[in-house]
Coordinates of C-alpha atoms in Angstrom, one line a residue:
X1 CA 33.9 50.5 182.3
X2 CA 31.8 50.5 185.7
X3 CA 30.2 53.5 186.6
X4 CA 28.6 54.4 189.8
X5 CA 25.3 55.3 190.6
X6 CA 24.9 58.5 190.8
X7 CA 23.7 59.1 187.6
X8 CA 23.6 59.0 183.6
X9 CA 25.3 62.1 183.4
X10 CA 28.7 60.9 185.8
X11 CA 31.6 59.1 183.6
X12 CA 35.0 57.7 185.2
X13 CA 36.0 61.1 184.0
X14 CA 34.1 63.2 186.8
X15 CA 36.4 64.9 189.1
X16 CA 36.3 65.8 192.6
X17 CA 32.2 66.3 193.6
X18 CA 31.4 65.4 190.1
X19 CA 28.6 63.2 191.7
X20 CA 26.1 63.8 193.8
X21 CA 23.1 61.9 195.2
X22 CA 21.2 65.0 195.0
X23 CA 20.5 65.9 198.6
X24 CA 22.9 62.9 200.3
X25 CA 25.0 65.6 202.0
X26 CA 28.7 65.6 202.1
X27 CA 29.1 62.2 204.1
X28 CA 27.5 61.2 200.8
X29 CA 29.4 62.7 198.2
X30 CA 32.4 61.3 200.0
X31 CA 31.3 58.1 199.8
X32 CA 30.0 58.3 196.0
X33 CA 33.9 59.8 195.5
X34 CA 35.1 56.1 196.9
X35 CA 33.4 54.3 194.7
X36 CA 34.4 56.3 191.6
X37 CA 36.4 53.8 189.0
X38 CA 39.2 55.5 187.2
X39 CA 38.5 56.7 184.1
X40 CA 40.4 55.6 180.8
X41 CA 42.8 57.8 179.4
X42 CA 43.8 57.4 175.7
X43 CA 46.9 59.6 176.4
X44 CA 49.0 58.6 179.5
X45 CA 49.0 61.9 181.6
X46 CA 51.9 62.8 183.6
X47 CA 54.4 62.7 180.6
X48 CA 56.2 65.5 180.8
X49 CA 57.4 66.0 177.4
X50 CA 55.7 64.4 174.6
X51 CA 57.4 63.0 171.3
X52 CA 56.7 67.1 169.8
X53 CA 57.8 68.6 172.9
X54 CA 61.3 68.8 173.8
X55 CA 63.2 70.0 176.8
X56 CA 65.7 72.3 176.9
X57 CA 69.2 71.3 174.9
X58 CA 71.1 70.9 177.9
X59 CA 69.0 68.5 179.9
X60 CA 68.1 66.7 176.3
X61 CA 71.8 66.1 175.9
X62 CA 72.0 64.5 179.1
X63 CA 68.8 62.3 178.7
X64 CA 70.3 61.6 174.9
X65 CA 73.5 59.9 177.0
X66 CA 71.1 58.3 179.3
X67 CA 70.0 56.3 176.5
X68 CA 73.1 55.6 175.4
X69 CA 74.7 54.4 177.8
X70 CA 71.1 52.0 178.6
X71 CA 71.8 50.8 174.7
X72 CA 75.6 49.9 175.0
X73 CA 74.6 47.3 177.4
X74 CA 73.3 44.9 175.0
X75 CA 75.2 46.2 172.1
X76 CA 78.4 44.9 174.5
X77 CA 76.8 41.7 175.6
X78 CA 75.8 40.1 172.2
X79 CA 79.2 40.5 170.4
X80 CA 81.1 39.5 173.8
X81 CA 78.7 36.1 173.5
X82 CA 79.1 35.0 169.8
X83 CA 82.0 36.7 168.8
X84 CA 84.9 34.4 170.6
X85 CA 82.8 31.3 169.4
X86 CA 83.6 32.5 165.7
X87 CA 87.4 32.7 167.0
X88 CA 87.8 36.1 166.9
X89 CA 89.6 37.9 169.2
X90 CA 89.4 41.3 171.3
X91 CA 89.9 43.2 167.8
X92 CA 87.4 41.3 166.2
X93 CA 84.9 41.7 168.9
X94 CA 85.8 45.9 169.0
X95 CA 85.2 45.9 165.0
X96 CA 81.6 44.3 165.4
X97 CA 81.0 46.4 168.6
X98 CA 82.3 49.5 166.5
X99 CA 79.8 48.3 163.7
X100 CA 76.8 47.6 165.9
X101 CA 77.0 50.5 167.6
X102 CA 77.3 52.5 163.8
X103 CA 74.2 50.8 162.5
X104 CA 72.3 51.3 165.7
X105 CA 72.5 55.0 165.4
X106 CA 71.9 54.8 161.9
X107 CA 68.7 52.8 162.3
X108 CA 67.4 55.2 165.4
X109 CA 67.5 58.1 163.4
X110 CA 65.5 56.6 159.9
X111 CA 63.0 55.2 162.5
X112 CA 62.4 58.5 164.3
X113 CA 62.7 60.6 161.2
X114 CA 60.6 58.6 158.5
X115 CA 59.3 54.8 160.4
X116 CA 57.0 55.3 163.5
X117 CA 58.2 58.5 164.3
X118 CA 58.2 57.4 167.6
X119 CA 60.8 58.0 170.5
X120 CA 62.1 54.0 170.1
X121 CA 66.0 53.1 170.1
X122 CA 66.4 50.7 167.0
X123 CA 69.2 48.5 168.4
X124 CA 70.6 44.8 168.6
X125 CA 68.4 42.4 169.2
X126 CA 68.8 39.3 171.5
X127 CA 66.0 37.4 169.3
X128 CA 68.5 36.8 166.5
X129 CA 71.0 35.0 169.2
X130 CA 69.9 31.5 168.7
X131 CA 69.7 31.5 164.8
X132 CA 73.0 33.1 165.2
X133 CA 74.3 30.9 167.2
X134 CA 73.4 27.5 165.3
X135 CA 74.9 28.9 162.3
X136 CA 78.5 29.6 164.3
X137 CA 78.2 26.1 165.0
X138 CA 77.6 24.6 162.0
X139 CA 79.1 22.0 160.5
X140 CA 80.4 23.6 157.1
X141 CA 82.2 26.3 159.4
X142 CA 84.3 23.3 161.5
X143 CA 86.3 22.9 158.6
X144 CA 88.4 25.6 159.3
X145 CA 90.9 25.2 161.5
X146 CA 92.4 28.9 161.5
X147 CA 90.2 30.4 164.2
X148 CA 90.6 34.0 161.9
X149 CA 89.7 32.2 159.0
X150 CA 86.7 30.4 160.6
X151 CA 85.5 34.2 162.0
X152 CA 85.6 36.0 158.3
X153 CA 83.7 33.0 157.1
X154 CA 81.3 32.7 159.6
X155 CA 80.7 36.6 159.4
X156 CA 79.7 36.1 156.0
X157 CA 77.5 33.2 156.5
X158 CA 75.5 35.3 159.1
X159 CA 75.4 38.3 157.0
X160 CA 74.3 36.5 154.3
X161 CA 71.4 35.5 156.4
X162 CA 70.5 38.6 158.0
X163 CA 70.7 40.2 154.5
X164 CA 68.0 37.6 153.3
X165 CA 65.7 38.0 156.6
X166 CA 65.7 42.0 155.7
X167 CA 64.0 41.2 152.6
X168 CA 61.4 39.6 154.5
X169 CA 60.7 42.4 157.0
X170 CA 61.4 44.9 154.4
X171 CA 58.7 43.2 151.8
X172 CA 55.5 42.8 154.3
X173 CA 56.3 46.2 156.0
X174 CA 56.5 48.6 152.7
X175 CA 54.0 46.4 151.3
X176 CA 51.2 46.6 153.6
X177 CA 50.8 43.2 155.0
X178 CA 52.0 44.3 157.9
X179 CA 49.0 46.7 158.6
X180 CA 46.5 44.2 157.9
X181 CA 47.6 41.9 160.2
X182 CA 47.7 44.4 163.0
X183 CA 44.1 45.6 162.4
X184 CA 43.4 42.7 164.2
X185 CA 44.7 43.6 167.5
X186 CA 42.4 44.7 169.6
X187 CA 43.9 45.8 173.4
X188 CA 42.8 42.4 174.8
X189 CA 45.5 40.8 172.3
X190 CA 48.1 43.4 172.8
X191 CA 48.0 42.9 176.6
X192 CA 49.6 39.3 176.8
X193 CA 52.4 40.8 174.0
X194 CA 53.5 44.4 175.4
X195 CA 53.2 42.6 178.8
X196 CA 55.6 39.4 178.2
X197 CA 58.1 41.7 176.5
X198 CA 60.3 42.8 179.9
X199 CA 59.1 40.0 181.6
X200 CA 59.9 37.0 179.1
X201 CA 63.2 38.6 179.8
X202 CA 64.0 37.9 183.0
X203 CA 67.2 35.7 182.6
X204 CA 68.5 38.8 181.5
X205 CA 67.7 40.6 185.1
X206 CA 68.3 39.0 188.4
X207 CA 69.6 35.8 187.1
X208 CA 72.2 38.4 185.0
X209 CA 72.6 40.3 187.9
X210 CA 73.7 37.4 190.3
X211 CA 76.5 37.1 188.3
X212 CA 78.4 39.0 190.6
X213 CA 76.3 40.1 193.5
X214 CA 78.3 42.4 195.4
X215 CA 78.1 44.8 192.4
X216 CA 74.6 44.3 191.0
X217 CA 72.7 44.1 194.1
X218 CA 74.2 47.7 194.9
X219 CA 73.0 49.1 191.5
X220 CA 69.4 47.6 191.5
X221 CA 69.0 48.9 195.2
X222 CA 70.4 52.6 194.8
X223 CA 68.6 53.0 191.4
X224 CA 65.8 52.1 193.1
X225 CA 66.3 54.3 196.0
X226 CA 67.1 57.8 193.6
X227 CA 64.4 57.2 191.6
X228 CA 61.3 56.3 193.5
X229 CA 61.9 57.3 197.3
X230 CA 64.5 60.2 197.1
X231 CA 62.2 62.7 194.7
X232 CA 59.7 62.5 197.8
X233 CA 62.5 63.6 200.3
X234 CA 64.3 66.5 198.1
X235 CA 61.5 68.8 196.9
X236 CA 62.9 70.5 193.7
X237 CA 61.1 72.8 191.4
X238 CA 62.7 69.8 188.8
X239 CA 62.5 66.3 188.1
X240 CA 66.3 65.8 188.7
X241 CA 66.6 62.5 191.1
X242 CA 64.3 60.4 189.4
X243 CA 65.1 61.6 185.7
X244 CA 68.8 60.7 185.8
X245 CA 68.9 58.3 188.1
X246 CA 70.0 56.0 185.4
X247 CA 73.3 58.2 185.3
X248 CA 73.6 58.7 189.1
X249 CA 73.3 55.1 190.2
X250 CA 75.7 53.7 187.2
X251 CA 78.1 56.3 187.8
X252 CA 78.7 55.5 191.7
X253 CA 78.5 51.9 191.3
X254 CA 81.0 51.7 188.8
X255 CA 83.3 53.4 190.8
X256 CA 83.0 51.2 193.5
X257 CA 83.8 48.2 191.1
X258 CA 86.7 50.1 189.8
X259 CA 87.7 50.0 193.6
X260 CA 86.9 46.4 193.8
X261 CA 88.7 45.6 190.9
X262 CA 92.0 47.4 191.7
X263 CA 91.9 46.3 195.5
X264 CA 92.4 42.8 193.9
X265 CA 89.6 41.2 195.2
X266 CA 88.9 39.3 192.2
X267 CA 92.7 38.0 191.5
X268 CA 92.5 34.8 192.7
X269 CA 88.3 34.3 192.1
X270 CA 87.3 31.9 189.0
X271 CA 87.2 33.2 185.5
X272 CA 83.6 33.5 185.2
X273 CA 83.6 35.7 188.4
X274 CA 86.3 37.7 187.0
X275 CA 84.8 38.1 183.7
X276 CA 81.4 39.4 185.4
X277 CA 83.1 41.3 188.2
X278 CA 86.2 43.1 187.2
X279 CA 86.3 46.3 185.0
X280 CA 89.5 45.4 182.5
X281 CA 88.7 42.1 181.5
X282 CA 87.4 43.2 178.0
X283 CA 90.2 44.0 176.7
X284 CA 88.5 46.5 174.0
X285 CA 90.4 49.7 175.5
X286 CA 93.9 48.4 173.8
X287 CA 92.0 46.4 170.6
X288 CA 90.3 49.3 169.5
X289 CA 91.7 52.1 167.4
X290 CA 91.5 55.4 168.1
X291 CA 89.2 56.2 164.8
X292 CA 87.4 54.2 162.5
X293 CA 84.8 54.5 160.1
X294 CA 82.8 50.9 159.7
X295 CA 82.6 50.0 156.1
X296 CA 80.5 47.8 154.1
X297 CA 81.3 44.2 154.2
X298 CA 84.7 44.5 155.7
X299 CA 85.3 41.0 156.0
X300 CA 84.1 40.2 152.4
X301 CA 81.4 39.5 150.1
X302 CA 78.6 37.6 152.0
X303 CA 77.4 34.1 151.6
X304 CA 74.1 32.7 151.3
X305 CA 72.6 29.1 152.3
X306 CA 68.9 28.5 152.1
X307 CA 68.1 26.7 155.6
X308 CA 70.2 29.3 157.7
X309 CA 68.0 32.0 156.1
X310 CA 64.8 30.5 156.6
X311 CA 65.9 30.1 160.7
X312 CA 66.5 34.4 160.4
X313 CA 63.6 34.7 158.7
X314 CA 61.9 33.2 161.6
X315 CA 64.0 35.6 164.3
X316 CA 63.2 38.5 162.0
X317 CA 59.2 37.6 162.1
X318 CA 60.0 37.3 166.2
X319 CA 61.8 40.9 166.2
X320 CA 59.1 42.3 164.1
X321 CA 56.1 41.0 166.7
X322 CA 57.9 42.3 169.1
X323 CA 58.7 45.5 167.8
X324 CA 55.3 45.8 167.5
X325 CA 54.3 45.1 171.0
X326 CA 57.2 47.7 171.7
X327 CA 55.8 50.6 169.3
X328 CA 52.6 50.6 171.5
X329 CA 54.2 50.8 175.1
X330 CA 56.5 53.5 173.7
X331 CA 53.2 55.1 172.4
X332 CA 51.8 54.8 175.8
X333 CA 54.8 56.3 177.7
X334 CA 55.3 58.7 175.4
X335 CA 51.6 60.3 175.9
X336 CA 50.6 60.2 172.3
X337 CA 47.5 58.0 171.5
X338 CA 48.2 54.3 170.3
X339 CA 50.0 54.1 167.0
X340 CA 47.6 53.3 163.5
X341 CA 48.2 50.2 161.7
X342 CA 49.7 51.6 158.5
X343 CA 52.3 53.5 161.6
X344 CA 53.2 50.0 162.6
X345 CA 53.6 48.6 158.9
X346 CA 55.6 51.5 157.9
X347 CA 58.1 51.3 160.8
X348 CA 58.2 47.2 159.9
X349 CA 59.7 48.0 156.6
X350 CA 62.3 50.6 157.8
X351 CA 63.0 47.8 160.6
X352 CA 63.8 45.6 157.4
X353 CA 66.0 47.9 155.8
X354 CA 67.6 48.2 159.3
X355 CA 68.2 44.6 159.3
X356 CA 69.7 45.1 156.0
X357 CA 72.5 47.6 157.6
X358 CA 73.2 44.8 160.1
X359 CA 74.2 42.1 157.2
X360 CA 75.9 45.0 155.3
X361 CA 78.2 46.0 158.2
X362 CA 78.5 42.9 160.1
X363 CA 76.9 43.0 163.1
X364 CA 76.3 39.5 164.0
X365 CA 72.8 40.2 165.3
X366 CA 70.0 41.8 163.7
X367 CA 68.0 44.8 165.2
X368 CA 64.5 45.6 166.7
X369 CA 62.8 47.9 169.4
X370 CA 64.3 48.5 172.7
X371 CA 62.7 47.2 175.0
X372 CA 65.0 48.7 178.1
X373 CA 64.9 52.2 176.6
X374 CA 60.9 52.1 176.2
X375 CA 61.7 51.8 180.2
X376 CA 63.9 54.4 180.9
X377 CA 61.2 56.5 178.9
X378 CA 58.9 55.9 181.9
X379 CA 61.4 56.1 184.0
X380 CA 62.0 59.7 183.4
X381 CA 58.5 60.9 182.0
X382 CA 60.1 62.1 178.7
X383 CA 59.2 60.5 175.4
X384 CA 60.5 63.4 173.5
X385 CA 61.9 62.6 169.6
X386 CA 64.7 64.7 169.9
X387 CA 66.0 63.0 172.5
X388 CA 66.3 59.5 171.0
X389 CA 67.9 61.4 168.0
X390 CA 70.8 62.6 170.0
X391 CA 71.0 59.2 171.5
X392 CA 72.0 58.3 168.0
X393 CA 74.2 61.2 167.5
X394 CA 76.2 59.2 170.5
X395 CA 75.9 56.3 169.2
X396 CA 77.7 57.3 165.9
X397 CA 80.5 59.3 167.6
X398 CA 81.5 56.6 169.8
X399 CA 81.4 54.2 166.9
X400 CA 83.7 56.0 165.3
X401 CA 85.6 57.8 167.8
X402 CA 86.0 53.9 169.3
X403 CA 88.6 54.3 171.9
X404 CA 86.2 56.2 173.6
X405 CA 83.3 54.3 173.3
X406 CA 85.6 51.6 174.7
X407 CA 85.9 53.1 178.4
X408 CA 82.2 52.0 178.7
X409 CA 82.8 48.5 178.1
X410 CA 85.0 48.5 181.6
X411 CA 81.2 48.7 183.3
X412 CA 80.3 44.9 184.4
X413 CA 76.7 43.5 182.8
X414 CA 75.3 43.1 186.6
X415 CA 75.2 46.7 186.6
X416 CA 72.9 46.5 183.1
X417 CA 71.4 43.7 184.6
X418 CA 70.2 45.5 187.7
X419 CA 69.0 48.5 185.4
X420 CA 66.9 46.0 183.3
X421 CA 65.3 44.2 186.6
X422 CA 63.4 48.4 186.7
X423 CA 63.0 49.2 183.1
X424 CA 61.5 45.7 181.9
X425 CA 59.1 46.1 184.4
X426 CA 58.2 49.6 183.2
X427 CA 58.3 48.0 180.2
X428 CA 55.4 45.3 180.9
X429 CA 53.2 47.7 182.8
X430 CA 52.8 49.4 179.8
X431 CA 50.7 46.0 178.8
X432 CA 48.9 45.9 182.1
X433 CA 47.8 49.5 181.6
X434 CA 45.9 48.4 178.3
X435 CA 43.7 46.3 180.4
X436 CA 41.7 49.8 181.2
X437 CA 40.2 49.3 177.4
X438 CA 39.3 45.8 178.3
X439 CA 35.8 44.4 180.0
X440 CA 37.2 42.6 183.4
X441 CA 34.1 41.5 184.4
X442 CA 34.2 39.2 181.0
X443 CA 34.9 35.7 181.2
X444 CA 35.8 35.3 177.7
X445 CA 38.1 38.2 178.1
X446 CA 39.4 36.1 181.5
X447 CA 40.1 33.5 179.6
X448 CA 41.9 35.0 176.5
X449 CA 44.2 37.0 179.0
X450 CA 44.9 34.0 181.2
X451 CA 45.6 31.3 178.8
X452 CA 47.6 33.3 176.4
X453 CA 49.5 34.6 179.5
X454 CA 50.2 31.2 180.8
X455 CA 50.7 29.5 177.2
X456 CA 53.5 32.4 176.8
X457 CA 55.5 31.5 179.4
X458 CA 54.4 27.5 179.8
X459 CA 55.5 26.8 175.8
X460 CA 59.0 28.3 175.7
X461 CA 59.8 26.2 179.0
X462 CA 58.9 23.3 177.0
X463 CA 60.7 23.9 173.7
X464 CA 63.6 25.5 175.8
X465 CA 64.3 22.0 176.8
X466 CA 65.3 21.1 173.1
X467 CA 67.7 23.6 172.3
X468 CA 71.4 21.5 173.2
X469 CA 70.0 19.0 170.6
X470 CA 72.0 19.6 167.6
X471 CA 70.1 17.3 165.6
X472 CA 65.8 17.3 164.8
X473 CA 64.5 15.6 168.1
X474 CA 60.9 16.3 169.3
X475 CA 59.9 16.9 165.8
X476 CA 59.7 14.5 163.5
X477 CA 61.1 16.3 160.6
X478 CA 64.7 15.4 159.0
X479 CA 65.1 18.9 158.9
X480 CA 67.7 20.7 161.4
X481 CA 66.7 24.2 159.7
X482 CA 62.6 23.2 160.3
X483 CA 63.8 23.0 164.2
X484 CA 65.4 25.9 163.4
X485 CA 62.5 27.9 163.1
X486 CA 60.2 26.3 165.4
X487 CA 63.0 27.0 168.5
X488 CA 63.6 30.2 167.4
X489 CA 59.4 31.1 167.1
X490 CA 58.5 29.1 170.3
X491 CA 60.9 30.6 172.7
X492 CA 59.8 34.3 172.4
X493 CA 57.2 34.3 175.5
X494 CA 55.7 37.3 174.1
X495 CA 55.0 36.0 170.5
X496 CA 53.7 32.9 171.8
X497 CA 51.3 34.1 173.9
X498 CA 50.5 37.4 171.4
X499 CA 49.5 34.9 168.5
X500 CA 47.5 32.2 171.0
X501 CA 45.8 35.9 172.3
X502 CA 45.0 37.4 168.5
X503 CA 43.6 33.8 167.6
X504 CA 41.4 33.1 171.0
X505 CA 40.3 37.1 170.0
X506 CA 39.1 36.3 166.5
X507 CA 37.6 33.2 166.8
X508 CA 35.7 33.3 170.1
X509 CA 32.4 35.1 168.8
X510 CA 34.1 38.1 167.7
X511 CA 31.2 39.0 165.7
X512 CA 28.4 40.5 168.4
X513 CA 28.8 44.3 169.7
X514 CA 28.8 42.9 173.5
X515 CA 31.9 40.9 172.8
X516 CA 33.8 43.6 170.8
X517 CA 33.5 46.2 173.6
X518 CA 34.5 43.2 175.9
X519 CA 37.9 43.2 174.0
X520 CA 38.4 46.8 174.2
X521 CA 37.7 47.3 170.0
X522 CA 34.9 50.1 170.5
X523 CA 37.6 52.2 172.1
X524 CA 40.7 50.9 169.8
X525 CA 39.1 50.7 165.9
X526 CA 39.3 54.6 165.9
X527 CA 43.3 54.1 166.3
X528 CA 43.7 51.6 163.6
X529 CA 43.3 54.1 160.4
X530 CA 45.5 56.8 160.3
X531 CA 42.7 59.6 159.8
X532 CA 40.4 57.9 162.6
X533 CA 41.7 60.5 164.6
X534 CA 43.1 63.8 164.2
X535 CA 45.3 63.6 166.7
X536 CA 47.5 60.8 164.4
X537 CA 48.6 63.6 162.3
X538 CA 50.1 65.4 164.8
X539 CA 51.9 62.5 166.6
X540 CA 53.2 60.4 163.3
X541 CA 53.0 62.5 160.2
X542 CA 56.1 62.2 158.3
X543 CA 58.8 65.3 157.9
X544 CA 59.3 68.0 155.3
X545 CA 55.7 67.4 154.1
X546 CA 56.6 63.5 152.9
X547 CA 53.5 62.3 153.7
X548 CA 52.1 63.8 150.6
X549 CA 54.3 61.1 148.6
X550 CA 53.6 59.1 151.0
X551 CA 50.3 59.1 152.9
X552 CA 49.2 56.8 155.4
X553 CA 46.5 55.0 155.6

């Protein structure tokens, strides 16, 4: 970092008259005061509750529903997506739902009790679509004629495959791989991935969003109003406005579509307008049963085939860079210092087993990080634990308790979508805040951040343009599963342009002190052991003195 020059003894840390030109005056000292830079902080201040620190039970509750709520979203959209191509039906789509939403809570709570200990939702994944996807449409499941009998086969093909990806995960997380590859990262390679994780999803914002206009436009504008202008217009001796105005916009707005919807508005529009727009045309609230408890491999014993595994291998290497990226902006918004390697690895292989609860129960999608509810951490300044773990708690009641859960899948995705359009972009900024560690003035680091930034969004264009070929096309390799994986690895902007970053990083003189501290590593390597710093103890020690089993490294 810069520092004026006023003198050896002044850092970017110097407060108010920390400088002086010794004798300048105060016209002086004003201007010294300009030209301060902003210090770097290792710990994001302004958190108001950090992953130890919890609020009180009744405003944790409510934050615990706020996630929620953020999480059924995406655990809604996926099944709604792949679900009627397997040819199921509404009770088919509430089971997996049901399931999803069982798992999810299950995986929350092992990842906040014994992975990274961090304040991260563990839930489905839109990485594992496409893989998904190509194995619905496959040919050795078009043989079926039954739509119910194509679904329960098709379930087991894609559990067999998420149940093989697990081992993956599960493998080079427990097994340390995982850390050794993220000793590597330095915050001038994390920057293109934490930063291209909200914003490589931006079909899933406006574009989502437009959808139905007259009811996400509403959201995305009111959200926005609550949270960043009203706090400065009601002073309150509590963050109130801007903490739940996830549950304050959502609320209003989803009465007003319940007006819409039961004005008629929508009776004689197309079905895709209906489908975004109206509030009943899930159909979950009459297909799902008042209780249920998701079992094990309901729709059978799974079934294995070698290609279709190696394609969710590839999603489940995509979910776990990602994750990655993830685990370090919820680090940052949760005002604990960035997360050790053997942190990272550790969570990986819990991830894995995660995965392994999605092919067990038959979720059709596999899991991974939040990225929306890293967001809504920043959104409301609390990255307390115990408030992701009663996010779970929800998420298992209304598994099981289903017809309940149900009443939330009458809220139309441009409302999610309008709620994403904020918290991705909290999400990113969490990336762009790592550039503080990084040498600006640095063409090499200029040219690592801009090329890997560009490649990551330029690349997945390209290979985007491939996927509607069914058979191997720009590749010439007669193998369908091959194009599997290279779709399905070359269409995540943010591992794209994290892997074109971490190779730049290590190859372009890497070796020479000037160029480490260009890339941020003089402030970083401390973080990547476990006892580089005391503080790692506190934030990410495992419970009920575990880590003596198992210490970290």
């Amino acid at each position: 970092m810069l520092k004026s020059g006023c003198g050896s003894g002044c850092d970017g840390g110097a407060g108010v008259g920390g400088c002086s030109a010794g004798g300048g005056g105060g016209l002086n000292d004003h201007k010294e005061e300009e030209l301060q830079p902003h210090s770097v902080k290792e710990q994001l201040p302004g958190v108001q509750y950090s992953v130890n620190s919890h609020p009180p039970w009744p405003e944790a509750i409510i934050l615990g529903s706020q996630h929620f709520l953020l999480t059924f979203g995406m655990t809604l959209f996926i099944p709604s997506m792949i679900v009627p191509l397997m040819g199921g039906h509404n009770v088919e789509k509430a089971g997996v739902i049901q399931s999803l939403l069982f798992v999810s809570g299950l995986n929350t709570l092992f990842q906040s009790l014994f992975g990274t200990r961090l304040p991260t939702v563990i839930s489905a994944s839109y990485t594992f679509v496409a893989p998904t996807i190509s194995i619905v449409i496959a040919s050795r499941y078009r043989k079926y004629l039954n739509p119910q009998e194509r679904f329960v086969h098709t379930m087991r093909g894609i559990q067999g495959s998420l149940i093989t990806a697990s081992v993956f995960q599960t493998v080079i997380g427990f097994m340390g791989f995982w850390r050794i590859a993220v000793r590597f990262l330095t915050p001038v390679s994390l920057v293109p991935l934490v930063t291209l994780l909200g914003f490589g999803l931006f079909h899933l914002g406006f574009p989502l969003l437009g959808r139905c206009v007259e009811i996400g436009l509403p959201e995305l504008i009111l959200m926005l109003f609550i949270s960043q202008y009203l706090p400065h217009k009601i002073k309150s001796q509590r963050a109130i406005c801007d903490r739940f105005a996830l549950l304050f916009s959502v609320a209003i707005v989803w009465m007003y579509s319940q007006i819409l919807t039961l004005s008629g508005i929508y009776n004689d529009k197309p079905t895709n307008i209906q489908i975004s727009c109206r509030t009943d045309h899930s159909g979950l609230l009459s297909a799902t049963p008042w209780i249920m408890i998701p079992t094990p491999f309901r729709w059978g014993p799974p079934t294995f085939n070698a290609g279709e595994g190696f394609t969710m291998m590839a999603a489940s290497f995509v979910a776990l860079v990602e994750s990655t990226g993830t685990n370090f902006a919820a680090a940052r918004y949760a005002g604990v210092t960035p997360v050790p390697s053997s942190i990272i690895s550790r969570g990986a292989g819990w991830l894995g087993l995660g995965v392994l609860l999605n092919g067990i129960f038959g979720t059709v999608t596999g899991a991974a990080a939040s990225v929306e509810n890293v967001g809504l951490l920043a959104l409301t300044r609390v990255g307390s634990r115990r408030v992701i773990q009663i996010s779970a708690g929800f998420m298992l009641f209304f598994s099981v308790f289903g017809k309940f859960g149900a009443l939330f899948a009458s809220i139309p995705m441009p409302i999610f979508a309008a709620v994403y359009c904020i918290l991705f972009a909290y999400a990113s900024s969490a990336g762009l805040g790592l550039l503080q560690f990084c040498n600006l003035n640095s063409f090499r680091t200029k040219f690592i951040l801009g090329f890997s930034l560009f490649m990551g969004l330029s690349v997945p264009e390209y290979v985007t343009e491939y996927l509607p070929v069914p058979q191997p096309g720009f590749i010439p390799i007669h193998s369908s599963w091959f194009n599997g994986v290279v779709i399905v690895v070359f269409t995540s902007r943010a591992t794209v342009a994290a892997l074109i970053a971490l190779f730049l990083d290590c190859t372009l003189c890497r070796g020479n002190d000037p160029t480490r501290r260009d890339s941020g590593s003089h402030w970083w390597e401390k973080f990547t052991v476990f006892k580089g710093d005391v503080r790692s103890e506190e934030f990410y020690s495992l419970p009920f003195k575990l880590d003596r089993l198992f210490p970290s490294l």
